[in-house]
Coordinates of C-alpha atoms in Angstrom, one line a residue:
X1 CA 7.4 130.1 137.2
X2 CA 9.4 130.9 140.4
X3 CA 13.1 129.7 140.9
X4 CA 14.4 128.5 144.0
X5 CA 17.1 128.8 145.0
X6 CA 19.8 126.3 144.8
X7 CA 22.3 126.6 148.1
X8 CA 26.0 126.9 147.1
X9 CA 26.9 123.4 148.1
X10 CA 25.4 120.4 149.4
X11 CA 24.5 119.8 153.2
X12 CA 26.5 116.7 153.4
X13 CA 26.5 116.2 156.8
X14 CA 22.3 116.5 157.2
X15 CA 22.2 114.3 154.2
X16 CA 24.3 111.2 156.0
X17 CA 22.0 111.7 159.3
X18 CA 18.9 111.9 157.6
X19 CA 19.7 108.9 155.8
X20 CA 20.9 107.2 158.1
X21 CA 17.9 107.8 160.2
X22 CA 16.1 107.0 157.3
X23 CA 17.6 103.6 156.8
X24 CA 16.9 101.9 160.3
X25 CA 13.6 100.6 158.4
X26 CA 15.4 99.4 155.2
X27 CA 18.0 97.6 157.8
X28 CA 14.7 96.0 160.4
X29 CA 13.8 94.4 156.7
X30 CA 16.5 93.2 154.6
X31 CA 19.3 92.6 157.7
X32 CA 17.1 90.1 159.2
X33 CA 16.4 88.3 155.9
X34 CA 19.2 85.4 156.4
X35 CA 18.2 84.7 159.9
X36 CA 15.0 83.8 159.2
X37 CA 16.0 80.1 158.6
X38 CA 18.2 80.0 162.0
X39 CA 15.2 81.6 163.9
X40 CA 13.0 79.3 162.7
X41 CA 14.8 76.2 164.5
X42 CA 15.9 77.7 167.4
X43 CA 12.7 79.1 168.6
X44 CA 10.5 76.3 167.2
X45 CA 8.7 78.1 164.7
X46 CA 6.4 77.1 161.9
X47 CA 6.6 78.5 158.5
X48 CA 3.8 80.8 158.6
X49 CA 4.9 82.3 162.0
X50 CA 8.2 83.0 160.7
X51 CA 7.1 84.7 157.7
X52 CA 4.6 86.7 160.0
X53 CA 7.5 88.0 162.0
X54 CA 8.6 89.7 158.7
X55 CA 4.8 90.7 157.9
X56 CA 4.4 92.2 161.9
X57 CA 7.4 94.4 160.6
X58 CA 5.7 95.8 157.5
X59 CA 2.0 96.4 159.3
X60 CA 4.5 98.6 162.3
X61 CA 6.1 100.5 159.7
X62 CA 2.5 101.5 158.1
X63 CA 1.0 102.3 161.2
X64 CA 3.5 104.0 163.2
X65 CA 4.2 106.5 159.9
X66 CA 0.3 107.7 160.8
X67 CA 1.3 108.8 164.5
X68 CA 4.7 110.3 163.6
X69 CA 3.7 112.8 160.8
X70 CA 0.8 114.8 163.2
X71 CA 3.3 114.7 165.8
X72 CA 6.1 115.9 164.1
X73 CA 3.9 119.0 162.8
X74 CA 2.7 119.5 166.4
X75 CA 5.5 118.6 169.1
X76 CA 8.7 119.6 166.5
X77 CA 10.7 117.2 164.2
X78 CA 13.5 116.4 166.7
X79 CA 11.3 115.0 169.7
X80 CA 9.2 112.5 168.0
X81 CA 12.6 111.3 165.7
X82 CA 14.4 110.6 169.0
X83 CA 11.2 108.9 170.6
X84 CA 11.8 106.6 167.9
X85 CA 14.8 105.5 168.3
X86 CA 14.2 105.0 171.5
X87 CA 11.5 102.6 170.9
X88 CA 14.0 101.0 167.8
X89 CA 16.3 100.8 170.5
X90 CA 14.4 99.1 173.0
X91 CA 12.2 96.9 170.7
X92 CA 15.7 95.5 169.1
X93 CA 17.0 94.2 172.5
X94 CA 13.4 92.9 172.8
X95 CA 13.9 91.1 169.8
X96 CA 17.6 90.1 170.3
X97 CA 16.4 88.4 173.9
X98 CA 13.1 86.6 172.1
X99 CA 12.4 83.2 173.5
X100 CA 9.4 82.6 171.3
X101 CA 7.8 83.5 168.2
X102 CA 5.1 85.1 169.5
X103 CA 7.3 88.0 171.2
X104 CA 9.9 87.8 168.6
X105 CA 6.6 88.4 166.3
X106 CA 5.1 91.6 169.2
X107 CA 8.7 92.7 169.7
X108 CA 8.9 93.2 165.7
X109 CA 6.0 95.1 165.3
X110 CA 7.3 97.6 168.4
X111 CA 10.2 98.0 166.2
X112 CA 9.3 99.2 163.1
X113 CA 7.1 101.8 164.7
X114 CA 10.1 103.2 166.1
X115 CA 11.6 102.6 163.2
X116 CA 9.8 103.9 160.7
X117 CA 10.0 107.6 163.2
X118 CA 13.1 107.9 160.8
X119 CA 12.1 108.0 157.5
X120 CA 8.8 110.0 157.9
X121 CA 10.2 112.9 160.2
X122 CA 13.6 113.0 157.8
X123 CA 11.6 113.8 154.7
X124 CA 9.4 116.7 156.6
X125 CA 13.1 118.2 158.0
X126 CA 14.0 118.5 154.0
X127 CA 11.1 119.8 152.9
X128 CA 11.2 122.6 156.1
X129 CA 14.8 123.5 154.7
X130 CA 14.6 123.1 150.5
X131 CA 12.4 124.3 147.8
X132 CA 9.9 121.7 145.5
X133 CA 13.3 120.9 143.3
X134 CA 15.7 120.8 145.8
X135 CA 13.6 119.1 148.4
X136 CA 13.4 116.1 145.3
X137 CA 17.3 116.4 144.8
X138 CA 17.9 115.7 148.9
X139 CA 15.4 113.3 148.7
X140 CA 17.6 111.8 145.9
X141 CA 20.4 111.9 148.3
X142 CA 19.1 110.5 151.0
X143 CA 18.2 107.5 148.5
X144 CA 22.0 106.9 147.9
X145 CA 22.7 106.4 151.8
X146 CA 19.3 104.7 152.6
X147 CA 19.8 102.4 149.4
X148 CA 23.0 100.7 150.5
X149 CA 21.1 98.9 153.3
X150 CA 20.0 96.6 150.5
X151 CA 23.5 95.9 149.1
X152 CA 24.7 95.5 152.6
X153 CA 22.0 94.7 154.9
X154 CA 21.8 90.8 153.8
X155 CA 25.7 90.4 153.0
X156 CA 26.4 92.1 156.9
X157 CA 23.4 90.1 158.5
X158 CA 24.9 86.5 157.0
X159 CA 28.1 87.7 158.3
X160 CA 27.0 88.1 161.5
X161 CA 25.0 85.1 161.5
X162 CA 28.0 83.0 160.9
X163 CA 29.8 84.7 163.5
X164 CA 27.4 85.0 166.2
X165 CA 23.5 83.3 165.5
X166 CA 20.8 85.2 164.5
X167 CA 20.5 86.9 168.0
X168 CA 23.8 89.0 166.9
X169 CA 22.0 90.4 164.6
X170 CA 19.5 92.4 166.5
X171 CA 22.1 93.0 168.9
X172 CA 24.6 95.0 165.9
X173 CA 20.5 96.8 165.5
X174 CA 20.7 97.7 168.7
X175 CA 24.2 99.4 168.4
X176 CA 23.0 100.9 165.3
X177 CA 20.2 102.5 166.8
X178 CA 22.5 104.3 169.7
X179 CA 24.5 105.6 166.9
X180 CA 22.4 107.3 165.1
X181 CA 20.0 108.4 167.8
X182 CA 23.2 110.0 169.3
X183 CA 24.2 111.6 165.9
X184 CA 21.0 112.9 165.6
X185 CA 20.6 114.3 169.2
X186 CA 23.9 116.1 168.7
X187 CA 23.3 117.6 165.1
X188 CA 19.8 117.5 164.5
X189 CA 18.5 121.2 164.6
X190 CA 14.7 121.7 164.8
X191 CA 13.6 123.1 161.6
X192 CA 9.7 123.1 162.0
X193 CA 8.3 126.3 161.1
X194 CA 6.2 128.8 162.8
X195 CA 3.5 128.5 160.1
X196 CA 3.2 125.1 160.9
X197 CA 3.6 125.2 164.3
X198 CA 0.7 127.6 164.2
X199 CA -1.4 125.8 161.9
X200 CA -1.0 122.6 163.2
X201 CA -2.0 123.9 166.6
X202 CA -5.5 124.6 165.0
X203 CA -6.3 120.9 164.0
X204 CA -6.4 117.5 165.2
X205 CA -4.2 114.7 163.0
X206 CA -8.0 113.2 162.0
X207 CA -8.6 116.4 160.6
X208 CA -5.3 117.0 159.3
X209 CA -5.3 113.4 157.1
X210 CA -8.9 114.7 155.9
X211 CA -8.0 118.0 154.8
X212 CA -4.9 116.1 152.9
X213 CA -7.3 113.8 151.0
X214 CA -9.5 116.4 149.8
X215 CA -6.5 117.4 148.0
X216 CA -6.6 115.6 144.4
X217 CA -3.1 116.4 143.5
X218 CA -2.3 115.1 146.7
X219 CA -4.4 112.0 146.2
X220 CA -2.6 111.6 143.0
X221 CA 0.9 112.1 144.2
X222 CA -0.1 109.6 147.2
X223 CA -1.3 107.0 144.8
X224 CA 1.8 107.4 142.2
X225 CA 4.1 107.1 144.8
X226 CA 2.9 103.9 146.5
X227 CA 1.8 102.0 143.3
X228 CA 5.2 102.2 142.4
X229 CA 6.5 101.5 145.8
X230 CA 4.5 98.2 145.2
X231 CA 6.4 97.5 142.4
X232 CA 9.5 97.1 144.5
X233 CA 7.6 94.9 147.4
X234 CA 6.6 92.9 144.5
X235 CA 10.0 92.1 143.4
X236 CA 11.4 91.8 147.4
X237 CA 8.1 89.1 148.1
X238 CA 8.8 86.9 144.6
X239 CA 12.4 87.5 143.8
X240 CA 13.9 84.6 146.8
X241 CA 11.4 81.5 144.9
X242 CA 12.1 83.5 141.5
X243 CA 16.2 83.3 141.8
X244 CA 16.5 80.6 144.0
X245 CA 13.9 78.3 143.4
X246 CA 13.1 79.2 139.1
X247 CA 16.1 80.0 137.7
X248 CA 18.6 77.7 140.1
X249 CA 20.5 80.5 141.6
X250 CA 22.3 79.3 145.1
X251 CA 21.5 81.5 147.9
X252 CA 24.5 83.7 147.8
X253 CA 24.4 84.6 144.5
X254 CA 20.8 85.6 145.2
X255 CA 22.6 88.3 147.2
X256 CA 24.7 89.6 145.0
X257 CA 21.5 89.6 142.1
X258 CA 19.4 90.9 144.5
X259 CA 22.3 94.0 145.5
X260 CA 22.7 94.2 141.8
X261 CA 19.3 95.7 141.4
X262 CA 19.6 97.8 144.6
X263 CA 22.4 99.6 143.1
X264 CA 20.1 100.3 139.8
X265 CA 17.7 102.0 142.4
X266 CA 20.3 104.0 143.5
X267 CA 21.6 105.0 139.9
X268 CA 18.3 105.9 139.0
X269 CA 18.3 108.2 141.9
X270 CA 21.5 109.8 141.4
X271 CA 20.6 110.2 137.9
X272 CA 17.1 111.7 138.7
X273 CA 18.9 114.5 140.8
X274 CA 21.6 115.2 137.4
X275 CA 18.2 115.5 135.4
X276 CA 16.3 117.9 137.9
X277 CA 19.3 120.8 137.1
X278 CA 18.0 121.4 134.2
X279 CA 14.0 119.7 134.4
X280 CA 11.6 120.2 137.2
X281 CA 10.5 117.0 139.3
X282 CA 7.1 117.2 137.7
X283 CA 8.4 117.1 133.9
X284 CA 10.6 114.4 135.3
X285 CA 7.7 112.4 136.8
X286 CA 5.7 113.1 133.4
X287 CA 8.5 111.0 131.1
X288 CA 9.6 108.3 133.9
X289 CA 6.4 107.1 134.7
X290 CA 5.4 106.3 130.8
X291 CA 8.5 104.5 130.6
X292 CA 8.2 102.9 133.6
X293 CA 4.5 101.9 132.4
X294 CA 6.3 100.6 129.2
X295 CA 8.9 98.6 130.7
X296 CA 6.1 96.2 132.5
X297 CA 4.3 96.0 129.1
X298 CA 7.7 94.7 127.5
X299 CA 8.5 92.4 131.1
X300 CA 5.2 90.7 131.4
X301 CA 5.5 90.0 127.4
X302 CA 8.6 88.4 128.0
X303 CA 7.7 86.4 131.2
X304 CA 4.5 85.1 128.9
X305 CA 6.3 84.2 126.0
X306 CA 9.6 83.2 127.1
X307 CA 12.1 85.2 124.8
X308 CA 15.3 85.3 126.2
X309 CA 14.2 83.3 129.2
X310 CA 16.1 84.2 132.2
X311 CA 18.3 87.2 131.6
X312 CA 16.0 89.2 129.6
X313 CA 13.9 88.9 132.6
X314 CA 16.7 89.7 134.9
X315 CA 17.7 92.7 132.6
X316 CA 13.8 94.0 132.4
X317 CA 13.9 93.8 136.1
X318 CA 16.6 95.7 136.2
X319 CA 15.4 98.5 134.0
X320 CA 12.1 98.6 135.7
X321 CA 13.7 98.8 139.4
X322 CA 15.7 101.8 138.3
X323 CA 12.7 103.3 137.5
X324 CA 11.7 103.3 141.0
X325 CA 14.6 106.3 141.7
X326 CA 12.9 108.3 139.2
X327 CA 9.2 108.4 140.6
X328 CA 9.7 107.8 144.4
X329 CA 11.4 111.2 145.6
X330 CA 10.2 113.3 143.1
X331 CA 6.4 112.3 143.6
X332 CA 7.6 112.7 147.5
X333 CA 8.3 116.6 146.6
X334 CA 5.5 117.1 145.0
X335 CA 3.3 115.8 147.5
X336 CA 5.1 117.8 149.9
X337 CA 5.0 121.4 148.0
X338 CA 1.2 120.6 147.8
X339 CA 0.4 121.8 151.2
X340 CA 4.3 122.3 153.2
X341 CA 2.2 123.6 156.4
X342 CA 1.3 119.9 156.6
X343 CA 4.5 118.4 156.0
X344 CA 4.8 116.1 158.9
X345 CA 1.5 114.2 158.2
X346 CA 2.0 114.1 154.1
X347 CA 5.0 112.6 154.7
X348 CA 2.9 110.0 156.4
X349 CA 0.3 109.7 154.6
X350 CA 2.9 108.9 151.9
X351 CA 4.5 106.4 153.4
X352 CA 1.5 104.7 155.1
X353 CA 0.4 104.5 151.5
X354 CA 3.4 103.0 150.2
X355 CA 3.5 100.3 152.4
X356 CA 0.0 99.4 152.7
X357 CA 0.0 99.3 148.9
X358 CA 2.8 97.6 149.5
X359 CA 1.8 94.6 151.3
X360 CA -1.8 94.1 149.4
X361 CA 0.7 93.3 146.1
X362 CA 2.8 91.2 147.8
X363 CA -0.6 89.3 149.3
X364 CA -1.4 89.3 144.8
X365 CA 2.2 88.4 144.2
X366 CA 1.4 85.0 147.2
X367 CA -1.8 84.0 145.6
X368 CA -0.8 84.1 142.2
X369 CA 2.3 82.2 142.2
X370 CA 2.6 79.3 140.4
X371 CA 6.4 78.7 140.0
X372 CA 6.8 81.4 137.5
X373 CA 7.7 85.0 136.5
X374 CA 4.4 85.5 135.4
X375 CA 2.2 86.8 138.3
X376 CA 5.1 89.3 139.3
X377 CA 5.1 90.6 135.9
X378 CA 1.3 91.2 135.8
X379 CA 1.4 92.3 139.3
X380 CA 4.0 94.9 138.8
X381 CA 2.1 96.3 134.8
X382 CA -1.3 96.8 136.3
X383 CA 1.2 98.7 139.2
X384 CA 3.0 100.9 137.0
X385 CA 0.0 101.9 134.7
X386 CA -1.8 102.6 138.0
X387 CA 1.3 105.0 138.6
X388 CA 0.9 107.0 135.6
X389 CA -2.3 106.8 135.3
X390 CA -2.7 108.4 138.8
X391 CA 0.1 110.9 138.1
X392 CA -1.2 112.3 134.5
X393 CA -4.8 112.6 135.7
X394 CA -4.9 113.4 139.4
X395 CA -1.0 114.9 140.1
X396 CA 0.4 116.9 137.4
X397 CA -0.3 120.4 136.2
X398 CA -2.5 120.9 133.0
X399 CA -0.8 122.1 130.1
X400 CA -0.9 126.4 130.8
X401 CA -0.3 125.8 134.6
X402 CA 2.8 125.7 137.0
X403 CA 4.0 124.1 139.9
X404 CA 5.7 125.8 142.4

């Protein structure tokens, strides 16, 4: 099996733009989660429009991926990633100047398709400069900037909330948006390939997506990666009635619970790029997702039968979450070494899947609720065996074959 090579140190610089480009979606979602009470009574809102300005959100970040992934293989990776921000930009002042819900809700949707720009184009920019391992050890990286926008996100965005009203907090978006876009102006070299530039010349993105899906691995990869995405919606959708309204938690230690597990994300991550020195991404994939699979069989037993109530729950969760830093960047590579001509619209395709799978768990996770840990347990097992199952049948390499 070829080696890649490993480059004498790490890119530190790429990795902090890249993640921070990355993390303008992370910071539309989990920044604007204190507000939405405030919003609510200053633009006269009902409940199900303010929880459909939050949905609007999701369904721009699974859309817009589709349009960014083509048209980062076609026009270049820097012109469609600053096209986004642009729209971020724009869409954030939008939103920051809303005098209803129904353009805070149109205003929201503009913005994660800018947003979203970000995260799709960053991953096709790693994959242009690194092999399959390293390309899952950046990826790695770029988890430990993007993930502290759910440890900070909520804690900054009820600062600013206090300080200023909910409108502030579009407004510091805004700001964000500038920064980065200027950072990634300035230091963002185009890295697209003449191979792809040439390929991608030859096809239109319909005929891209199709050639991706007759790709089993790819499939499989695709389908790993956003089943276990869901898992993580799953917990975002239950965990404020689960902590606040189950087990009695006040609203700011919700917070610091719900940080808590963001920083076992990250840990997983960093640990996942200590293992892949010495283990490829696939044998990693092969291990994590079993465990993972175990983990929800050993949650949704303790959610039914009520050992250890709370904090075995809590400490499942945990476990379970981490997982999440072991399968999401490494099934990313994969999908990504699959067919790197096409690196733009994989990424896409990836993370349209993740959030579509996304938000038809969280839709479970609704109708199932009924006060209890229960239906997020169940939810999150039949997502994690969906995971492996995908993975071991569709993705990984039968016993006598490599990976490159």
């Amino acid at each position: 099996m070829p080696v890649t090579p490993q480059p004498e140190r790490t890119p530190w610089g790429l990795v902090v733009l890249l993640g921070s480009l990355t993390a303008m979606g992370p910071l539309g979602i989990d920044m604007y989660l204190p507000s939405l009470p405030a919003l609510a009574v200053d633009l006269h809102a009902s409940p199900s429009q303010t929880q459909t300005t939050m949905a609007a959100f999701l369904a721009g970040m699974a859309a817009g991926q589709m349009f960014y992934g083509p048209a980062a293989d076609r026009l270049g990776r820097r012109a469609p990633i600053l096209l986004g921000v642009v729209i971020f930009v724009a869409a954030s002042a939008a939103c920051a100047l809303a005098v209803s819900p129904g353009t805070l809700i149109a205003a929201r949707f503009v913005q994660a398709v800018g947003a979203c720009a970000g995260g799709v184009v960053s991953r096709a920019v790693v994959r242009d400069r690194f092999g399959h391992t390293e390309t899952a050890r950046m990826l790695s990286l770029l988890m430990l900037i993007m993930g502290l926008a759910p440890i900070l996100a909520p804690l900054l965005g009820s600062a600013l909330l206090s300080f200023g009203g909910w409108r502030l907090t579009f407004w510091f978006m805004v700001a964000f948006g500038l920064a980065v876009g200027l950072a990634g102006f300035l230091g963002l070299k185009e890295s697209r390939s003449a191979e792809t530039t040439a390929h991608a010349r030859t096809e239109n993105p319909l005929q891209a997506y199709l050639a991706l899906l007759r790709e089993p691995r790819l499939v499989g990869y695709a389908l790993a990666g956003a089943l276990n995405g869901a898992t993580l919606f799953t917990y975002v959708a239950s965990s404020p009635g689960l902590l606040i309204k189950t087990y009695g938690f006040s609203p700011a230690a919700f917070g610091w619970v719900f940080g808590l597990n963001a920083v076992g994300i990250i840990g997983g991550n960093q640990v996942n790029r200590i293992l892949l020195r010495q283990r490829t991404p696939d044998e990693v994939l092969a291990r994590s997702s079993l465990i993972a699979a175990g983990l929800g069989v050993v949650l949704l037993a303790a959610t039914m039968t009520g050992i250890g109530e709370r904090w075995s729950v809590l400490g499942l969760l945990f476990a379970l979450l981490a997982t999440y830093g072991f399968i999401q960047g490494n099934t990313m590579a994969g999908a990504l070494n699959v067919d790197p001509r096409r690196a733009g619209s994989v990424s896409a395709l990836m993370g349209g899947a993740s959030f579509s799978m996304g938000a038809l768990a969280s839709a479970a996770v609704g109708l199932l609720h009924d006060g209890t840990p229960r239906p997020m347990a169940a939810v999150m097992l039949v997502a994690m065996v969906g995971s492996a199952a995908a993975l071991h049948l569709l993705a990984l390499p039968r016993p006598g074959t490599t990976s490159a």
